[in-house]
Short mmCIF file of C-alpha atoms in Angstrom, two decimals:
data_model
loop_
_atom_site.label_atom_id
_atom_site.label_comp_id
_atom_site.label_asym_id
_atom_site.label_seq_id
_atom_site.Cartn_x
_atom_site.Cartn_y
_atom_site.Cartn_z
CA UNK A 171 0.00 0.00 0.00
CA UNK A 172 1.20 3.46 -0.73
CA UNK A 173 1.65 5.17 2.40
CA UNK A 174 3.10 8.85 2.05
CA UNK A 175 1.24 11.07 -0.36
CA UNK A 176 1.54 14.60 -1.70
CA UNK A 177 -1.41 16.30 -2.39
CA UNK A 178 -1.71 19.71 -4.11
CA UNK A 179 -5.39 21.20 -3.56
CA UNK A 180 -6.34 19.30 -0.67
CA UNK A 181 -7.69 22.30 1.26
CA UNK A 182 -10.41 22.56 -1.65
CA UNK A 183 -14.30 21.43 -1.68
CA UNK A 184 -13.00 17.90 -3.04
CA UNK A 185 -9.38 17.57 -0.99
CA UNK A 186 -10.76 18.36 2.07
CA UNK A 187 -12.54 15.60 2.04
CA UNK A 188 -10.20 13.27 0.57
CA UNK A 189 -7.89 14.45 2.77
CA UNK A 190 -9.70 12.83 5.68
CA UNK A 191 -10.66 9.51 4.00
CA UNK A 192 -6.90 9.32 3.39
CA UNK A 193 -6.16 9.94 7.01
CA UNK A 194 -8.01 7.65 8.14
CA UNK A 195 -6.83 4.92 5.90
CA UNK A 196 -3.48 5.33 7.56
CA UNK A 197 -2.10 7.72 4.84
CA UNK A 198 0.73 10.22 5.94
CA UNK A 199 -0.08 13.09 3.75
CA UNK A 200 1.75 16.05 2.69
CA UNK A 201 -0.22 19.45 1.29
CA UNK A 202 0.64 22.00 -0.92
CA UNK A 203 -1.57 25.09 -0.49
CA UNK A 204 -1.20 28.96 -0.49
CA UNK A 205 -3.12 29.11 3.19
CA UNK A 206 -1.38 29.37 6.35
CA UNK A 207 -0.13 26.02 7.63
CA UNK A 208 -2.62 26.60 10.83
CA UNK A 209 -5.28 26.89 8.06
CA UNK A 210 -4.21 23.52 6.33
CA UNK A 211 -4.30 21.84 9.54
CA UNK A 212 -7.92 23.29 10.67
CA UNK A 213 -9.28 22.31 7.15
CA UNK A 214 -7.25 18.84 6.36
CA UNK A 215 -6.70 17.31 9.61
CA UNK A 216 -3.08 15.36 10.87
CA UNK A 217 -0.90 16.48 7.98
CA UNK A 218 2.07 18.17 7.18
CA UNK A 219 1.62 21.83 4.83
CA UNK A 220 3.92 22.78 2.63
CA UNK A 221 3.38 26.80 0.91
CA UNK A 222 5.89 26.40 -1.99
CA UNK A 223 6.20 23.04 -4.11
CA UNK A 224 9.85 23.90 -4.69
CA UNK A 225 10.77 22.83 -1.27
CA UNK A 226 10.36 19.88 -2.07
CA UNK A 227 13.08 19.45 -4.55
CA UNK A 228 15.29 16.61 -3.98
CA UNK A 229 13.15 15.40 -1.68
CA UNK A 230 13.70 11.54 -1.02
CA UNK A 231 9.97 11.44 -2.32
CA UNK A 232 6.68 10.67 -2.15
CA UNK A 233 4.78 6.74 -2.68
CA UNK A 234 2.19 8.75 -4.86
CA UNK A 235 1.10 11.52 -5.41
CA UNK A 236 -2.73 13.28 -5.77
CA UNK A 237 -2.49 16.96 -7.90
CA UNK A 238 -6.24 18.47 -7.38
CA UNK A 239 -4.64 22.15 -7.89
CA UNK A 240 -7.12 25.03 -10.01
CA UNK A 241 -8.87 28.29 -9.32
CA UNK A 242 -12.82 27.57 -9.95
CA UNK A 243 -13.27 27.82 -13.34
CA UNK A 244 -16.76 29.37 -12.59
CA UNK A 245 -16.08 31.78 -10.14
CA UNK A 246 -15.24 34.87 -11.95
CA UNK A 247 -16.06 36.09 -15.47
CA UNK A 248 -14.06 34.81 -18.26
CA UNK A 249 -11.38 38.32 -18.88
CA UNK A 250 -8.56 37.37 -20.80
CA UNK A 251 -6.37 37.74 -17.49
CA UNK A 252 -8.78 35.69 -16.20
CA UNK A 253 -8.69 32.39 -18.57
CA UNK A 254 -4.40 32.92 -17.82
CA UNK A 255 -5.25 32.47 -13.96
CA UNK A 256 -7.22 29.45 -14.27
CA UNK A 257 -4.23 28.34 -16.69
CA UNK A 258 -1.57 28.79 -14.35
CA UNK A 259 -3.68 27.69 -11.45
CA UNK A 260 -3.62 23.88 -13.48
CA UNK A 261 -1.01 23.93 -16.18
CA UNK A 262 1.67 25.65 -14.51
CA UNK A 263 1.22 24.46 -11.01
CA UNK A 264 1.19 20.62 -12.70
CA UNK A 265 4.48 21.70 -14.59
CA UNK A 266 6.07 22.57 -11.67
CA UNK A 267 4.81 20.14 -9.48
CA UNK A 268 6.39 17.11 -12.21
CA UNK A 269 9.69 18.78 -12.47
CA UNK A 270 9.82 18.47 -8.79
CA UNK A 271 8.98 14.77 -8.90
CA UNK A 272 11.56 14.54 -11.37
CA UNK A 273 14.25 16.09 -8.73
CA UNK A 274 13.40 13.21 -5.98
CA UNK A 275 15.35 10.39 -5.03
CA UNK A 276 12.41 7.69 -5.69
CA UNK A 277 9.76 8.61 -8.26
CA UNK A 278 5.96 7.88 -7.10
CA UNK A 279 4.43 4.80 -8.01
CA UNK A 280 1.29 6.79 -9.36
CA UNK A 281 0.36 9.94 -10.15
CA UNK A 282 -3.86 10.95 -9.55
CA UNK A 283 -3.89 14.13 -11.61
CA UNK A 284 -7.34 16.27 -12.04
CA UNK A 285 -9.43 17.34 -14.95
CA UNK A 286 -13.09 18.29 -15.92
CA UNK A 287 -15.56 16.79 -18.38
CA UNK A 288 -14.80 19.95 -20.01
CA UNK A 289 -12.46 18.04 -22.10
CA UNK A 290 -14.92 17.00 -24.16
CA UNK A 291 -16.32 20.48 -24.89
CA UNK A 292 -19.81 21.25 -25.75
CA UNK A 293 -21.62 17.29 -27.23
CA UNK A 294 -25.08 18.35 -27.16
CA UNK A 295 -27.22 15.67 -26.76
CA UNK A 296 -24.57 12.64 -27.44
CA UNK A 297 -23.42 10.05 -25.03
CA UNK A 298 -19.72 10.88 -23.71
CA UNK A 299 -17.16 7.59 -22.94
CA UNK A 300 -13.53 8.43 -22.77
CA UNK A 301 -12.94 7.37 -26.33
CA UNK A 302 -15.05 10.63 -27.49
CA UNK A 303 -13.34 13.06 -29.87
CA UNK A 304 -13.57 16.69 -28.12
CA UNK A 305 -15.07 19.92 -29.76
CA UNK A 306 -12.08 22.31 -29.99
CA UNK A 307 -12.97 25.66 -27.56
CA UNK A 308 -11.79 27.18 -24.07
CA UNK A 309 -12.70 24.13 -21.49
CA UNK A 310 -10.71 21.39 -23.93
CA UNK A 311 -8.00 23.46 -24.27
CA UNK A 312 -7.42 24.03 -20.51
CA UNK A 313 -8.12 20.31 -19.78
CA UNK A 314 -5.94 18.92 -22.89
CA UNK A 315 -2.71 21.26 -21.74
CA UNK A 316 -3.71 20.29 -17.81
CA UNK A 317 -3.49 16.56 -18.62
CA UNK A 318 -0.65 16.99 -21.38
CA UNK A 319 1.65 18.57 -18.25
CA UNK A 320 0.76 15.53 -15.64
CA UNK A 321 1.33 13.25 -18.98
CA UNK A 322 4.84 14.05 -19.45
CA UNK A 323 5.74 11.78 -16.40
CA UNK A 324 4.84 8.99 -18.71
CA UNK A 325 8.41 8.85 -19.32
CA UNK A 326 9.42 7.93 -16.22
CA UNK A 327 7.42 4.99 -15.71
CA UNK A 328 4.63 7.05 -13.97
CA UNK A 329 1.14 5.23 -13.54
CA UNK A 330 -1.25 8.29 -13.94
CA UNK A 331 -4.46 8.14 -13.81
CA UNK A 332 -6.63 11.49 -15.34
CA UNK A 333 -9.83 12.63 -13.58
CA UNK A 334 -12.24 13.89 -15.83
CA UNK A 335 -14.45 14.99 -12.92
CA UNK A 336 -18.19 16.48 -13.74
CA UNK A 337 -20.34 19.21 -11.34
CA UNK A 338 -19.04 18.31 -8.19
CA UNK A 339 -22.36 18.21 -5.68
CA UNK A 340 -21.84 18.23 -2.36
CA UNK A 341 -23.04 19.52 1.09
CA UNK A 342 -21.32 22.66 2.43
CA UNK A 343 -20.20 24.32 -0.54
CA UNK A 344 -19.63 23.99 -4.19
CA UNK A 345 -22.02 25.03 -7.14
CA UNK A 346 -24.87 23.56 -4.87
CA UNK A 347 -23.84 26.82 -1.96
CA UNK A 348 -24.68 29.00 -5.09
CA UNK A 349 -27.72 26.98 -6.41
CA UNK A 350 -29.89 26.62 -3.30
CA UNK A 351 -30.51 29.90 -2.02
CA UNK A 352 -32.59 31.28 -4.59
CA UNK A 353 -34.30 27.72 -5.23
CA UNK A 354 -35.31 28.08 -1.23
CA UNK A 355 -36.91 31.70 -2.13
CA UNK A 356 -39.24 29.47 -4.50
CA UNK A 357 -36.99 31.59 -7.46
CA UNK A 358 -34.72 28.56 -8.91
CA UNK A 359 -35.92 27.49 -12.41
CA UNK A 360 -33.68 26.16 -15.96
CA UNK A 361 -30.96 27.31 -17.27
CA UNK A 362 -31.80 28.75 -21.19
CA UNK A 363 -33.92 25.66 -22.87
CA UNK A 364 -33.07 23.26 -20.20
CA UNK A 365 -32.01 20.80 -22.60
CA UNK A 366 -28.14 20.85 -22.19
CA UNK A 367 -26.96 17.61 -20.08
CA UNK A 368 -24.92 18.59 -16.19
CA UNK A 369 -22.63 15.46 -15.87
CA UNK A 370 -23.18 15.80 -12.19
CA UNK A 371 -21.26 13.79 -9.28
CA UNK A 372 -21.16 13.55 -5.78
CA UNK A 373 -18.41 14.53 -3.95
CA UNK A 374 -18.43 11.40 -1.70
CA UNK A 375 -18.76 9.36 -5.24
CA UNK A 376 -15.08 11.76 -6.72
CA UNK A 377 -13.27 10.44 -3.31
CA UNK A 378 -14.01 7.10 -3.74
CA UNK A 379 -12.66 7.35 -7.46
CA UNK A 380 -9.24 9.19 -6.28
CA UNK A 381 -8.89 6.80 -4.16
CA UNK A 382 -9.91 3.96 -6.36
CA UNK A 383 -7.70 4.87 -8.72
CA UNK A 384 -4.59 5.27 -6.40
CA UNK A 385 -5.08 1.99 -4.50
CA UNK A 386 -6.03 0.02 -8.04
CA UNK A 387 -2.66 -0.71 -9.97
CA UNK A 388 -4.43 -1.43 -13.08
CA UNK A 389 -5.83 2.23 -13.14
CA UNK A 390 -4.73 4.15 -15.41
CA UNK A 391 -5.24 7.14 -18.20
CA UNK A 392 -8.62 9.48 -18.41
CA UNK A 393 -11.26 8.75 -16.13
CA UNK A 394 -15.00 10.47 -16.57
CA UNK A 395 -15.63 10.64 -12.95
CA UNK A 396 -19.67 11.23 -13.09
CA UNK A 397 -22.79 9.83 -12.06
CA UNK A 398 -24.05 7.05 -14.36
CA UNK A 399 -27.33 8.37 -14.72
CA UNK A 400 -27.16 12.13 -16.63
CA UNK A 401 -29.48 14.19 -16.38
CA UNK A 402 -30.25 17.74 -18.35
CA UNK A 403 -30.68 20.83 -16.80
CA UNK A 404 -34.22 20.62 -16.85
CA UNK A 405 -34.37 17.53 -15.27
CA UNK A 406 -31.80 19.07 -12.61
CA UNK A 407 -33.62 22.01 -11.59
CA UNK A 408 -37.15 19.85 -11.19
CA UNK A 409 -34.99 17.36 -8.60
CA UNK A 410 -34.15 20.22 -6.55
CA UNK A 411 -37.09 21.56 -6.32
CA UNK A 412 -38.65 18.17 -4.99
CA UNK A 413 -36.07 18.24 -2.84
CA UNK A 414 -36.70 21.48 -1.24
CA UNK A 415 -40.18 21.18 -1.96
CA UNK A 416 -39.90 24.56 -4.08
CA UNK A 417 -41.55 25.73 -7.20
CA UNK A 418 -39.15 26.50 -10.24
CA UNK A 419 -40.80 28.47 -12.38
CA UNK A 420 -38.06 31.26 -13.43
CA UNK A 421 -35.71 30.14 -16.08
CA UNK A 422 -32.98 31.85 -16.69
CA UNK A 423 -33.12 32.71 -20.75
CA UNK A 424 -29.86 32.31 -22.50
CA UNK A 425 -29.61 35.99 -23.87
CA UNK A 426 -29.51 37.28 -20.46
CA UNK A 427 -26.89 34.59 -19.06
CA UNK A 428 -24.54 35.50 -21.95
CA UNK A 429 -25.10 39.20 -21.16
CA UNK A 430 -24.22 38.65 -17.28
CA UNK A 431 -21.53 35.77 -18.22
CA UNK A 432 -20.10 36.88 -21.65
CA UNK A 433 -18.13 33.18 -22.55
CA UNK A 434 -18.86 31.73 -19.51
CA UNK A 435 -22.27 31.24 -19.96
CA UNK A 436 -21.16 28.37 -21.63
CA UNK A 437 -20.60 26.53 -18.51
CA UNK A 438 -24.54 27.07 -17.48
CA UNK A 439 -25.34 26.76 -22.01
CA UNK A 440 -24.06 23.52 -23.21
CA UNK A 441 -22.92 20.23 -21.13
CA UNK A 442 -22.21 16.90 -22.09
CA UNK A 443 -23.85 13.38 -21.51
CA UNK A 444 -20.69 11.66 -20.18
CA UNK A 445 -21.20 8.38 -18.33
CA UNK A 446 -18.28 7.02 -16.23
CA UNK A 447 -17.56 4.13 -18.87
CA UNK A 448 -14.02 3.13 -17.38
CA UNK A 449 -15.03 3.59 -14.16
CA UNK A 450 -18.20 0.95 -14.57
CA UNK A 451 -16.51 -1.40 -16.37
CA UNK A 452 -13.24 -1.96 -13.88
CA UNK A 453 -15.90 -2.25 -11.15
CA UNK A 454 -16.33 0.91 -9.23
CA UNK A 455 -19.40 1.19 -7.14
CA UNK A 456 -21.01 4.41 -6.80
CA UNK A 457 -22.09 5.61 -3.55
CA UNK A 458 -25.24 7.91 -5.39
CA UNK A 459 -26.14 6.90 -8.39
CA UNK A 460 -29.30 8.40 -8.51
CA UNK A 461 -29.69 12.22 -8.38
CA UNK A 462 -32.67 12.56 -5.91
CA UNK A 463 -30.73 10.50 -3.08
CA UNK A 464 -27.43 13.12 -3.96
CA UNK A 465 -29.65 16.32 -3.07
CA UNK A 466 -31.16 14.71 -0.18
CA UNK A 467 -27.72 14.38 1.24
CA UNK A 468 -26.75 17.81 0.37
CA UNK A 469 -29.15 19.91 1.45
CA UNK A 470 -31.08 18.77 3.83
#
């Protein structure tokens, strides 16, 4: 079993979380992050904090290591400064962070490297397996160049493992801390026509996969790390709304989301019907499957 693990974003909605499953699997863990190490500690639990990766040059090294780094790609409007933050935030913190592991003593045995569903692009209405051919704009590019960077440990023997991760839902934060407060005001309703497919996934569910893939030696390349059971927008916003046993009867009409958003309406605009194919067929076993069960846990 690997025992010592870096992890770079583990004070995040997903690492903070993983952090602890880790911990309590008897994982020593290691954290990169740009908070205080008292912070890291309060957030992640019995670990050791680390503020600049470099430190860790010629380190005697890590058994594996998890790289979860990236501003939200949805929390500010897309300025051109902007789309070079969230690039640095992925690309150049995973460049780094592999020219580092190529400095230590003993190279991990696997590298767990993060990515979105945005890889794919916009698919419309088509089903999504890893094997899809993407549609060329601003979320492939990101996730291509991401990946690309954890990729060139490839040549050092590297298992890595890519996870294509989808709308992340989970309680205490993420899109959901966004989402519910209007839909409790009885003011929640679709996004444009509806129609547009939200690869959702719960958090617990994007744990388990990590750590699936980090404990399973036969793991490895892209990973769509979503529910099995897609749903569109439409189908979305009516789930919640049994959940919270609101009405939601004020869409949100596309003109006016690319007016507010400019490019990234296309987050809220198009989707993708990915299904975790990989996942499925080496045997993972989803915690929440179904949607309705997800936003139970999340909300109430």
């Amino acid at each position: 079993m690997n025992k010592r693990i870096l992890i770079t974003g583990g004070t995040g909605f997903i690492g903070r979380v993983l952090c602890q499953e880790l911990l309590g699997r008897g994982y020593e863990l290691t954290v990169f992050s740009r908070q205080t190490p008292e912070d890291v500690l309060a957030t992640c639990g019995r670990v050791e904090a680390t503020r600049d990766l470099n430190q860790l040059r010629s380190h005697p090294g890590f058994d594996a290591v998890i790289n979860l780094a990236g501003e939200g790609i949805a929390d500010k409007r897309w300025s051109e400064q902007r789309k070079r933050q969230l690039r640095d935030s992925r690309i150049g913190v995973t460049e780094v962070l592999v020219d580092v592991i190529r400095s230590w003593e003993t190279l991990p045995d696997v590298l767990v490297s993060g990515s979105a569903v945005g890889f794919y692009g916009d698919q419309g209405a088509s089903v999504v397996t890893e094997e899809t051919s993407p549609h060329d704009e601003f979320t492939h590019r990101l996730c291509r160049d991401w990946e690309n960077a954890a990729l060139a440990l490839n040549d050092q023997k590297v298992r890595i493992c890519l996870s294509r991760t989808g709308v992340v839902a989970g309680p205490g934060g993420g899109f959901l801390a966004r989402m519910v407060p209007p839909f409790r005001l009885g003011l929640g309703g679709r996004l444009g026509s509806g129609q547009q497919f939200m690869p959702w996934v719960h958090r617990q569910d994007v744990v388990g996969a990590l750590i699936w893939m980090l404990e399973n030696e036969e793991a490895a390349g892209p990973y769509n790390v979503v529910s099995p059971e897609p749903v569109t927008n439409a189908e979305f916003t009516r789930c919640l709304g049994r959940v919270l046993h609101r009405p939601t009867l004020f869409p949100a009409p596309a003109p006016v989301l690319r007016v507010a958003l400019g490019e990234m309406a296309r987050l809220l605009l198009t989707g993708q019907q990915a299904i975790p194919a990989k996942l499925t067929g080496q045997g993972f076993q989803f915690r929440y499957p179904e949607l309705e069960p997800a936003l139970s846990n999340c909300v109430q």
